[in-house]
Coordinates of C-alpha atoms in Angstrom, one line a residue:
I14 CA 18.2 3.1 3.2
M15 CA 15.5 0.7 2.3
R16 CA 13.6 2.3 4.9
C17 CA 12.7 -1.1 6.9
P18 CA 12.5 -1.1 10.3
D19 CA 14.0 -4.2 10.7
A20 CA 17.9 -3.6 10.7
A21 CA 19.0 -7.2 9.6
V22 CA 16.3 -7.9 7.0
A23 CA 17.2 -4.1 5.8
A24 CA 20.5 -5.3 5.2
Q25 CA 19.3 -8.4 3.3
M26 CA 17.2 -6.1 1.5
V27 CA 20.3 -4.2 0.1
E28 CA 22.2 -7.2 -0.6
R29 CA 19.6 -8.5 -2.9
V30 CA 19.5 -5.0 -4.4
D31 CA 23.0 -4.8 -5.3
A32 CA 22.9 -8.2 -6.9
A33 CA 19.7 -7.1 -9.1
R34 CA 21.8 -4.2 -10.3
R35 CA 25.1 -6.0 -10.9
S36 CA 23.0 -8.7 -12.8
L37 CA 21.6 -5.5 -14.9
D38 CA 17.8 -6.6 -13.9
S39 CA 15.6 -5.4 -11.2
L40 CA 13.2 -6.1 -8.3
G41 CA 9.8 -6.0 -7.0
G42 CA 8.3 -5.8 -3.3
I43 CA 5.9 -5.2 -1.1
V44 CA 5.1 -1.9 0.9
E45 CA 3.4 -1.4 4.3
V46 CA 2.4 2.2 5.5
R47 CA 0.3 2.6 8.9
A48 CA -1.9 5.3 9.7
R49 CA -2.5 5.7 13.5
A50 CA -5.1 7.3 15.7
V51 CA -7.3 7.9 13.0
P52 CA -10.8 8.7 14.4
P53 CA -13.6 6.6 13.5
G54 CA -16.5 7.1 11.5
L55 CA -14.2 8.6 8.2
G56 CA -15.9 7.2 5.0
E57 CA -19.3 5.9 4.2
P58 CA -20.8 2.5 3.5
V59 CA -21.7 2.9 -0.4
F60 CA -20.0 5.1 -2.4
D61 CA -17.3 6.6 -0.7
K62 CA -16.4 3.7 1.2
L63 CA -12.8 4.6 2.7
Q64 CA -11.2 1.6 1.4
A65 CA -12.1 2.1 -2.1
D66 CA -10.6 5.8 -2.3
I67 CA -7.6 4.4 -0.1
G68 CA -7.6 1.7 -2.8
K69 CA -7.8 4.0 -5.8
A70 CA -5.2 6.8 -4.4
M71 CA -2.7 3.6 -3.9
F72 CA -3.6 2.4 -7.4
S73 CA -2.6 5.6 -8.6
I74 CA 1.1 5.3 -8.1
P75 CA 3.1 4.1 -10.7
A76 CA 4.9 0.4 -10.2
I77 CA 1.8 -0.5 -8.1
K78 CA 0.0 -3.7 -9.1
G79 CA -1.8 -5.0 -6.1
V80 CA -3.3 -3.4 -3.0
E81 CA -4.5 -5.2 0.3
M82 CA -5.8 -3.7 3.5
G83 CA -6.2 -6.3 7.0
E84 CA -5.2 -9.2 6.5
G85 CA -6.2 -8.4 2.5
F86 CA -5.6 -11.7 0.9
G87 CA -4.9 -13.9 4.4
V88 CA -8.8 -13.8 5.1
A89 CA -9.4 -16.3 1.7
Q90 CA -8.2 -18.7 4.1
M91 CA -10.2 -17.7 7.4
R92 CA -13.2 -18.7 9.0
G93 CA -15.7 -16.0 9.8
S94 CA -14.7 -16.8 13.9
E95 CA -11.3 -16.3 12.9
N96 CA -11.4 -12.9 11.1
N97 CA -14.3 -11.3 12.7
D98 CA -12.7 -8.4 15.0
P99 CA -15.1 -8.7 18.4
F100 CA -15.5 -5.1 19.2
V101 CA -15.2 -4.9 23.3
R102 CA -15.4 -1.5 26.3
R103 CA -11.3 -0.8 27.0
D104 CA -10.2 -0.4 30.3
D105 CA -9.8 3.9 29.1
G106 CA -13.5 3.3 28.5
S107 CA -13.3 3.7 24.9
I108 CA -14.5 1.0 22.1
G109 CA -12.3 -1.3 19.9
T110 CA -12.0 -4.7 18.9
T111 CA -9.6 -7.7 20.5
S112 CA -7.5 -8.1 16.7
N113 CA -7.4 -5.8 13.3
H114 CA -7.8 -8.2 10.8
H115 CA -10.3 -5.5 9.5
G116 CA -6.7 -3.0 9.3
G117 CA -9.0 -0.2 10.5
I118 CA -11.9 -0.1 8.2
L119 CA -15.0 -2.1 8.6
G120 CA -18.0 -1.4 6.0
G121 CA -16.2 1.4 4.3
I122 CA -16.0 3.5 7.6
S123 CA -12.8 3.6 10.0
T124 CA -13.0 1.8 13.4
G125 CA -10.2 4.1 15.1
E126 CA -8.1 1.0 15.2
E127 CA -4.9 1.4 13.0
I128 CA -5.3 1.7 9.1
T129 CA -2.4 -1.2 8.0
V130 CA -1.9 -0.8 3.8
R131 CA 0.2 -2.7 1.6
L132 CA 1.6 -2.5 -1.6
A133 CA 3.2 -4.6 -4.7
A134 CA 5.3 -2.7 -6.7
K135 CA 6.2 -4.4 -9.8
P136 CA 10.3 -4.2 -10.7
P137 CA 10.8 -1.7 -13.1
A138 CA 10.6 -2.2 -16.9
S139 CA 14.0 -0.3 -17.8
I140 CA 16.7 -2.6 -16.8
A141 CA 19.8 -2.7 -18.6
Q142 CA 19.4 -6.4 -19.9
R143 CA 18.6 -7.2 -23.7
Q144 CA 15.4 -7.7 -24.3
Q145 CA 13.1 -9.1 -26.8
T146 CA 10.3 -7.2 -28.4
V147 CA 8.5 -6.3 -31.9
D148 CA 9.5 -3.4 -33.9
R149 CA 6.8 -1.4 -35.4
A150 CA 6.1 -4.1 -38.2
G151 CA 5.4 -6.8 -35.5
N152 CA 9.1 -8.5 -36.6
P153 CA 10.6 -9.9 -33.5
S154 CA 13.8 -7.4 -32.4
D155 CA 15.6 -6.8 -29.5
I156 CA 15.8 -3.3 -27.0
E157 CA 18.6 -2.0 -24.8
I158 CA 17.9 0.5 -22.8
H159 CA 20.9 2.9 -21.8
G160 CA 21.0 5.2 -19.1
R161 CA 19.9 5.5 -14.9
H162 CA 18.4 2.3 -14.4
D163 CA 16.8 1.8 -10.1
P164 CA 16.7 -1.4 -9.5
T165 CA 13.8 -1.0 -6.9
V166 CA 11.3 1.5 -6.3
L167 CA 10.6 0.6 -3.0
P168 CA 12.8 3.0 -0.9
R169 CA 11.4 5.7 -2.5
L170 CA 7.8 4.2 -2.6
V171 CA 7.4 4.3 1.2
P172 CA 7.4 8.3 1.6
I173 CA 5.1 8.1 -1.0
A174 CA 2.6 5.8 0.4
E175 CA 2.9 7.2 3.4
A176 CA 1.6 10.7 1.3
M177 CA -0.6 9.6 -0.7
L178 CA -2.5 7.7 2.7
A179 CA -2.6 11.4 4.5
L180 CA -4.1 13.0 1.5
V181 CA -6.9 10.7 1.4
L182 CA -7.3 10.3 5.5
A183 CA -7.5 13.8 5.4
D184 CA -9.9 14.8 2.9
H185 CA -12.0 12.3 4.3
L186 CA -11.6 14.2 7.7
L187 CA -12.2 17.3 6.0
R188 CA -15.7 15.7 4.2
Q189 CA -17.0 14.7 7.9
R190 CA -16.0 18.3 9.4
M191 CA -18.0 19.8 6.1
A192 CA -21.2 17.2 6.7
R193 CA -21.7 18.6 10.0
V194 CA -21.8 22.7 9.2
E195 CA -24.4 24.0 9.8
F196 CA -25.5 27.1 6.7

């Protein structure tokens, strides 16, 4: 139900969401989506960077407040020697990296490694608890929202984020193919 690959963690998630629902509250969270077998060379080094287009697409999804790729904010705590992803020739003759801190994108261009994107989603604001606000004149007031309340958007966010990533990658793949067409 939570679209979590770890059954034990999924059960804990369900418990937390149920507790939030019972207390008339909501929860945010983090969703990770990955794309495998992405060909190297998608994207551009300046204006049409792959990670910029992925970020723009992900930020267009309601409730998204943060996007990170690869190690994301974790790179701020690393040294260059730890963060760099050395290129090597693999046993099958292909070129790859020994690690994937870059999340499959370097310099705005896909490397052929798995693309990893994490999204931070805010908790739904429409909760059944009484909340403070102001009226049209700016005077203190309370608001109570009645009706259906989702305690979290995370389970529905997973297929949306997967589809959005697939759309951006398909767009870049088509751009790359069109660049090779002779008119």
